[in-house]
Amino acid sequence: SVVVIDNLSTGFSAFLPEGVPLFIGDAGDENLVEGVITQHGVESIIHFAGSVVVPDSMRDPLGYYRNNTMTTRSLLNAAVKGGVNRFIFSSTAAVYGNPDQVPVPEHAPTRPASPYGSSKLMTEIMLHDVASAHGMNYVVLRYFNVAGADPQGRCGLATVGATHLLKIAVEAATGQRAKIDVFGTDYPTPDGSCIRDFIHVSDLVQAHRAALAYLRGGRGSTTLNCGYGRGYSVLETIDAVRRVSGRNFAVSYGPRRPGDIMTMVADTRRIHAALDWTPQYDDIETIATHALAWEEKLFRERGGLPQHAESA
């Protein structure tokens, strides 16, 4: 059974299935967390909470160290006090910085290029040390670019002002944005734009279930890349949204942004060897289709009117 702690700063309580207990509060509130652990007999923690926007972290590094690193320190302290010995952490490919080799393996050097990446790497280090000292086992899942939405349309990315590429592209395809901005077209890549390894959110969910089964099976702590091992450029991703939507939309080209990584593709051999996990949605058009369907539903529910964008 699942119990959720969330301060709802970016989340939505309506997306929780019926009957799942929700405690509205901060993951860094040790009294709250200890109480929930005791009350519900919590044995495992999956820590999804955090701030995730790279450019924001460049402007507000201390905010990111507070919310991503200090909050997790408090959460881990509460976990240790409550005797929780299994911990799954949402980390990021941003810990690698600009990798020396692509696809990037988990043993690659960690050289974050942003406070966001640094704040997550600090948490990984803390988790390793806490586990060594207190007999905790953990799985660190280094997310690559999470995208798409629940194929059944039950939930998806609904945060206003989200900065994820596919989210912005489907907003443009539904007429909610006048254009989409591309930052950097002069990278030494085939089309000059950055390359990313997109993973469907539903496959990522299943990776967490598999990681929990791995820990329950008595396996030792590990760090795993979560991606498909296939890169798509920013411009290829925009074209995929145009194809599945049948709509055209304006694209604006600007300079590179500080902290952005040129190419980030996962070496996925370790996750496939360690976990019972087989991706179901490893296809950019499928990811874009699900993201678009969710965005159209969200737009209707918020009272939006269909937009008649020109055909692609």
mmCIF file with all atom_site columns, N, CA and C in Angstrom, residues 87-91 96 106-107 124 127-128 131 136-142 207 210-212 214-215 218-226 269-275:
data_model
loop_
_atom_site.group_PDB
_atom_site.id
_atom_site.type_symbol
_atom_site.label_atom_id
_atom_site.label_alt_id
_atom_site.label_comp_id
_atom_site.label_asym_id
_atom_site.label_entity_id
_atom_site.label_seq_id
_atom_site.pdbx_PDB_ins_code
_atom_site.Cartn_x
_atom_site.Cartn_y
_atom_site.Cartn_z
_atom_site.occupancy
_atom_site.B_iso_or_equiv
_atom_site.pdbx_formal_charge
_atom_site.auth_seq_id
_atom_site.auth_comp_id
_atom_site.auth_asym_id
_atom_site.auth_atom_id
_atom_site.pdbx_PDB_model_num
ATOM 1   N N  . PHE A 1 87  ? 15.368 2.578  -0.119  1.00 0.00 ? 87  PHE A N  1
ATOM 2   C CA . PHE A 1 87  ? 15.206 3.957  -0.567  1.00 0.00 ? 87  PHE A CA 1
ATOM 3   C C  . PHE A 1 87  ? 15.486 4.015  -2.067  1.00 0.00 ? 87  PHE A C  1
ATOM 4   N N  . ILE A 1 88  ? 14.551 4.574  -2.813  1.00 0.00 ? 88  ILE A N  1
ATOM 5   C CA . ILE A 1 88  ? 14.720 4.770  -4.263  1.00 0.00 ? 88  ILE A CA 1
ATOM 6   C C  . ILE A 1 88  ? 14.718 6.268  -4.522  1.00 0.00 ? 88  ILE A C  1
ATOM 7   N N  . PHE A 1 89  ? 15.733 6.741  -5.231  1.00 0.00 ? 89  PHE A N  1
ATOM 8   C CA . PHE A 1 89  ? 15.921 8.180  -5.409  1.00 0.00 ? 89  PHE A CA 1
ATOM 9   C C  . PHE A 1 89  ? 15.868 8.564  -6.881  1.00 0.00 ? 89  PHE A C  1
ATOM 10  N N  . SER A 1 90  ? 15.090 9.614  -7.167  1.00 0.00 ? 90  SER A N  1
ATOM 11  C CA . SER A 1 90  ? 15.015 10.179 -8.516  1.00 0.00 ? 90  SER A CA 1
ATOM 12  C C  . SER A 1 90  ? 16.198 11.109 -8.732  1.00 0.00 ? 90  SER A C  1
ATOM 13  N N  . SER A 1 91  ? 17.204 10.610 -9.423  1.00 0.00 ? 91  SER A N  1
ATOM 14  C CA . SER A 1 91  ? 18.336 11.467 -9.771  1.00 0.00 ? 91  SER A CA 1
ATOM 15  C C  . SER A 1 91  ? 18.228 11.828 -11.248 1.00 0.00 ? 91  SER A C  1
ATOM 16  N N  . TYR A 1 96  ? 26.153 13.974 -14.946 1.00 0.00 ? 96  TYR A N  1
ATOM 17  C CA . TYR A 1 96  ? 27.313 13.687 -15.793 1.00 0.00 ? 96  TYR A CA 1
ATOM 18  C C  . TYR A 1 96  ? 27.922 14.943 -16.405 1.00 0.00 ? 96  TYR A C  1
ATOM 19  N N  . GLU A 1 106 ? 27.070 4.413  -16.259 1.00 0.00 ? 106 GLU A N  1
ATOM 20  C CA . GLU A 1 106 ? 26.940 4.887  -14.879 1.00 0.00 ? 106 GLU A CA 1
ATOM 21  C C  . GLU A 1 106 ? 28.279 5.171  -14.215 1.00 0.00 ? 106 GLU A C  1
ATOM 22  N N  . HIS A 1 107 ? 29.350 4.527  -14.697 1.00 0.00 ? 107 HIS A N  1
ATOM 23  C CA . HIS A 1 107 ? 30.662 4.747  -14.073 1.00 0.00 ? 107 HIS A CA 1
ATOM 24  C C  . HIS A 1 107 ? 31.392 5.952  -14.667 1.00 0.00 ? 107 HIS A C  1
ATOM 25  N N  . GLU A 1 124 ? 23.050 11.981 -4.052  1.00 0.00 ? 124 GLU A N  1
ATOM 26  C CA . GLU A 1 124 ? 23.560 10.625 -4.297  1.00 0.00 ? 124 GLU A CA 1
ATOM 27  C C  . GLU A 1 124 ? 24.689 10.290 -3.314  1.00 0.00 ? 124 GLU A C  1
ATOM 28  N N  . LEU A 1 127 ? 23.276 9.715  0.146   1.00 0.00 ? 127 LEU A N  1
ATOM 29  C CA . LEU A 1 127 ? 22.573 8.438  0.204   1.00 0.00 ? 127 LEU A CA 1
ATOM 30  C C  . LEU A 1 127 ? 23.552 7.277  0.336   1.00 0.00 ? 127 LEU A C  1
ATOM 31  N N  . HIS A 1 128 ? 24.641 7.340  -0.411  1.00 0.00 ? 128 HIS A N  1
ATOM 32  C CA . HIS A 1 128 ? 25.676 6.307  -0.328  1.00 0.00 ? 128 HIS A CA 1
ATOM 33  C C  . HIS A 1 128 ? 26.236 6.222  1.091   1.00 0.00 ? 128 HIS A C  1
ATOM 34  N N  . ALA A 1 131 ? 23.585 4.956  3.648   1.00 0.00 ? 131 ALA A N  1
ATOM 35  C CA . ALA A 1 131 ? 23.372 3.521  3.473   1.00 0.00 ? 131 ALA A CA 1
ATOM 36  C C  . ALA A 1 131 ? 24.507 2.715  4.108   1.00 0.00 ? 131 ALA A C  1
ATOM 37  N N  . MET A 1 136 ? 21.162 0.642  5.109   1.00 0.00 ? 136 MET A N  1
ATOM 38  C CA . MET A 1 136 ? 20.090 0.909  4.146   1.00 0.00 ? 136 MET A CA 1
ATOM 39  C C  . MET A 1 136 ? 20.533 0.458  2.758   1.00 0.00 ? 136 MET A C  1
ATOM 40  N N  . ASN A 1 137 ? 19.598 -0.057 1.981   1.00 0.00 ? 137 ASN A N  1
ATOM 41  C CA . ASN A 1 137 ? 19.876 -0.371 0.585   1.00 0.00 ? 137 ASN A CA 1
ATOM 42  C C  . ASN A 1 137 ? 19.089 0.596  -0.297  1.00 0.00 ? 137 ASN A C  1
ATOM 43  N N  . TYR A 1 138 ? 19.702 1.021  -1.385  1.00 0.00 ? 138 TYR A N  1
ATOM 44  C CA . TYR A 1 138 ? 19.058 2.029  -2.216  1.00 0.00 ? 138 TYR A CA 1
ATOM 45  C C  . TYR A 1 138 ? 19.257 1.711  -3.693  1.00 0.00 ? 138 TYR A C  1
ATOM 46  N N  . VAL A 1 139 ? 18.379 2.303  -4.508  1.00 0.00 ? 139 VAL A N  1
ATOM 47  C CA . VAL A 1 139 ? 18.586 2.357  -5.952  1.00 0.00 ? 139 VAL A CA 1
ATOM 48  C C  . VAL A 1 139 ? 18.491 3.823  -6.357  1.00 0.00 ? 139 VAL A C  1
ATOM 49  N N  . VAL A 1 140 ? 19.544 4.321  -6.972  1.00 0.00 ? 140 VAL A N  1
ATOM 50  C CA . VAL A 1 140 ? 19.522 5.657  -7.577  1.00 0.00 ? 140 VAL A CA 1
ATOM 51  C C  . VAL A 1 140 ? 19.150 5.475  -9.044  1.00 0.00 ? 140 VAL A C  1
ATOM 52  N N  . LEU A 1 141 ? 18.070 6.119  -9.467  1.00 0.00 ? 141 LEU A N  1
ATOM 53  C CA . LEU A 1 141 ? 17.652 6.074  -10.861 1.00 0.00 ? 141 LEU A CA 1
ATOM 54  C C  . LEU A 1 141 ? 17.974 7.422  -11.503 1.00 0.00 ? 141 LEU A C  1
ATOM 55  N N  . ARG A 1 142 ? 18.911 7.409  -12.415 1.00 0.00 ? 142 ARG A N  1
ATOM 56  C CA . ARG A 1 142 ? 19.303 8.647  -13.099 1.00 0.00 ? 142 ARG A CA 1
ATOM 57  C C  . ARG A 1 142 ? 18.419 8.810  -14.340 1.00 0.00 ? 142 ARG A C  1
ATOM 58  N N  . ALA A 1 207 ? 10.024 1.139  -14.124 1.00 0.00 ? 207 ALA A N  1
ATOM 59  C CA . ALA A 1 207 ? 11.401 0.986  -13.640 1.00 0.00 ? 207 ALA A CA 1
ATOM 60  C C  . ALA A 1 207 ? 11.452 1.126  -12.119 1.00 0.00 ? 207 ALA A C  1
ATOM 61  N N  . ALA A 1 210 ? 10.144 -2.063 -10.632 1.00 0.00 ? 210 ALA A N  1
ATOM 62  C CA . ALA A 1 210 ? 11.177 -3.090 -10.757 1.00 0.00 ? 210 ALA A CA 1
ATOM 63  C C  . ALA A 1 210 ? 12.306 -2.853 -9.756  1.00 0.00 ? 210 ALA A C  1
ATOM 64  N N  . ALA A 1 211 ? 12.644 -1.583 -9.504  1.00 0.00 ? 211 ALA A N  1
ATOM 65  C CA . ALA A 1 211 ? 13.685 -1.264 -8.530  1.00 0.00 ? 211 ALA A CA 1
ATOM 66  C C  . ALA A 1 211 ? 13.256 -1.661 -7.122  1.00 0.00 ? 211 ALA A C  1
ATOM 67  N N  . LEU A 1 212 ? 11.981 -1.464 -6.807  1.00 0.00 ? 212 LEU A N  1
ATOM 68  C CA . LEU A 1 212 ? 11.473 -1.863 -5.493  1.00 0.00 ? 212 LEU A CA 1
ATOM 69  C C  . LEU A 1 212 ? 11.524 -3.381 -5.344  1.00 0.00 ? 212 LEU A C  1
ATOM 70  N N  . TYR A 1 214 ? 13.588 -5.319 -6.839  1.00 0.00 ? 214 TYR A N  1
ATOM 71  C CA . TYR A 1 214 ? 15.025 -5.608 -6.730  1.00 0.00 ? 214 TYR A CA 1
ATOM 72  C C  . TYR A 1 214 ? 15.474 -5.482 -5.274  1.00 0.00 ? 214 TYR A C  1
ATOM 73  N N  . LEU A 1 215 ? 15.101 -4.386 -4.602  1.00 0.00 ? 215 LEU A N  1
ATOM 74  C CA . LEU A 1 215 ? 15.502 -4.189 -3.206  1.00 0.00 ? 215 LEU A CA 1
ATOM 75  C C  . LEU A 1 215 ? 14.821 -5.187 -2.283  1.00 0.00 ? 215 LEU A C  1
ATOM 76  N N  . GLY A 1 218 ? 16.431 -8.444 -1.698  1.00 0.00 ? 218 GLY A N  1
ATOM 77  C CA . GLY A 1 218 ? 17.662 -8.491 -0.921  1.00 0.00 ? 218 GLY A CA 1
ATOM 78  C C  . GLY A 1 218 ? 18.898 -8.097 -1.686  1.00 0.00 ? 218 GLY A C  1
ATOM 79  N N  . ARG A 1 219 ? 18.723 -7.466 -2.821  1.00 0.00 ? 219 ARG A N  1
ATOM 80  C CA . ARG A 1 219 ? 19.869 -7.076 -3.634  1.00 0.00 ? 219 ARG A CA 1
ATOM 81  C C  . ARG A 1 219 ? 20.522 -5.821 -3.066  1.00 0.00 ? 219 ARG A C  1
ATOM 82  N N  . GLY A 1 220 ? 21.803 -5.625 -3.420  1.00 0.00 ? 220 GLY A N  1
ATOM 83  C CA . GLY A 1 220 ? 22.576 -4.514 -2.887  1.00 0.00 ? 220 GLY A CA 1
ATOM 84  C C  . GLY A 1 220 ? 22.319 -3.209 -3.621  1.00 0.00 ? 220 GLY A C  1
ATOM 85  N N  . SER A 1 221 ? 22.804 -2.132 -3.029  1.00 0.00 ? 221 SER A N  1
ATOM 86  C CA . SER A 1 221 ? 22.589 -0.794 -3.589  1.00 0.00 ? 221 SER A CA 1
ATOM 87  C C  . SER A 1 221 ? 23.228 -0.665 -4.971  1.00 0.00 ? 221 SER A C  1
ATOM 88  N N  . THR A 1 222 ? 22.571 0.128  -5.817  1.00 0.00 ? 222 THR A N  1
ATOM 89  C CA . THR A 1 222 ? 23.085 0.317  -7.178  1.00 0.00 ? 222 THR A CA 1
ATOM 90  C C  . THR A 1 222 ? 22.577 1.638  -7.750  1.00 0.00 ? 222 THR A C  1
ATOM 91  N N  . THR A 1 223 ? 23.236 2.075  -8.806  1.00 0.00 ? 223 THR A N  1
ATOM 92  C CA . THR A 1 223 ? 22.862 3.291  -9.528  1.00 0.00 ? 223 THR A CA 1
ATOM 93  C C  . THR A 1 223 ? 22.613 2.919  -10.982 1.00 0.00 ? 223 THR A C  1
ATOM 94  N N  . LEU A 1 224 ? 21.451 3.361  -11.525 1.00 0.00 ? 224 LEU A N  1
ATOM 95  C CA . LEU A 1 224 ? 21.037 2.909  -12.849 1.00 0.00 ? 224 LEU A CA 1
ATOM 96  C C  . LEU A 1 224 ? 20.575 4.076  -13.715 1.00 0.00 ? 224 LEU A C  1
ATOM 97  N N  . ASN A 1 225 ? 21.024 4.078  -14.960 1.00 0.00 ? 225 ASN A N  1
ATOM 98  C CA . ASN A 1 225 ? 20.492 5.021  -15.944 1.00 0.00 ? 225 ASN A CA 1
ATOM 99  C C  . ASN A 1 225 ? 19.084 4.608  -16.344 1.00 0.00 ? 225 ASN A C  1
ATOM 100 N N  . CYS A 1 226 ? 18.199 5.595  -16.493 1.00 0.00 ? 226 CYS A N  1
ATOM 101 C CA . CYS A 1 226 ? 16.844 5.342  -16.983 1.00 0.00 ? 226 CYS A CA 1
ATOM 102 C C  . CYS A 1 226 ? 16.649 6.068  -18.303 1.00 0.00 ? 226 CYS A C  1
ATOM 103 N N  . ARG A 1 269 ? 22.768 -0.795 -20.454 1.00 0.00 ? 269 ARG A N  1
ATOM 104 C CA . ARG A 1 269 ? 23.064 -2.208 -20.213 1.00 0.00 ? 269 ARG A CA 1
ATOM 105 C C  . ARG A 1 269 ? 22.866 -2.602 -18.759 1.00 0.00 ? 269 ARG A C  1
ATOM 106 N N  . ARG A 1 270 ? 23.247 -1.707 -17.841 1.00 0.00 ? 270 ARG A N  1
ATOM 107 C CA . ARG A 1 270 ? 23.193 -2.069 -16.422 1.00 0.00 ? 270 ARG A CA 1
ATOM 108 C C  . ARG A 1 270 ? 21.753 -2.230 -15.935 1.00 0.00 ? 270 ARG A C  1
ATOM 109 N N  . ILE A 1 271 ? 20.854 -1.316 -16.321 1.00 0.00 ? 271 ILE A N  1
ATOM 110 C CA . ILE A 1 271 ? 19.471 -1.418 -15.839 1.00 0.00 ? 271 ILE A CA 1
ATOM 111 C C  . ILE A 1 271 ? 18.802 -2.683 -16.374 1.00 0.00 ? 271 ILE A C  1
ATOM 112 N N  . HIS A 1 272 ? 19.116 -3.047 -17.621 1.00 0.00 ? 272 HIS A N  1
ATOM 113 C CA . HIS A 1 272 ? 18.506 -4.259 -18.172 1.00 0.00 ? 272 HIS A CA 1
ATOM 114 C C  . HIS A 1 272 ? 19.061 -5.521 -17.503 1.00 0.00 ? 272 HIS A C  1
ATOM 115 N N  . ALA A 1 273 ? 20.313 -5.468 -17.076 1.00 0.00 ? 273 ALA A N  1
ATOM 116 C CA . ALA A 1 273 ? 20.910 -6.617 -16.398 1.00 0.00 ? 273 ALA A CA 1
ATOM 117 C C  . ALA A 1 273 ? 20.396 -6.746 -14.966 1.00 0.00 ? 273 ALA A C  1
ATOM 118 N N  . ALA A 1 274 ? 20.130 -5.607 -14.310 1.00 0.00 ? 274 ALA A N  1
ATOM 119 C CA . ALA A 1 274 ? 19.784 -5.627 -12.882 1.00 0.00 ? 274 ALA A CA 1
ATOM 120 C C  . ALA A 1 274 ? 18.300 -5.809 -12.630 1.00 0.00 ? 274 ALA A C  1
ATOM 121 N N  . LEU A 1 275 ? 17.463 -5.186 -13.449 1.00 0.00 ? 275 LEU A N  1
ATOM 122 C CA . LEU A 1 275 ? 16.030 -5.141 -13.162 1.00 0.00 ? 275 LEU A CA 1
ATOM 123 C C  . LEU A 1 275 ? 15.234 -5.975 -14.159 1.00 0.00 ? 275 LEU A C  1
#
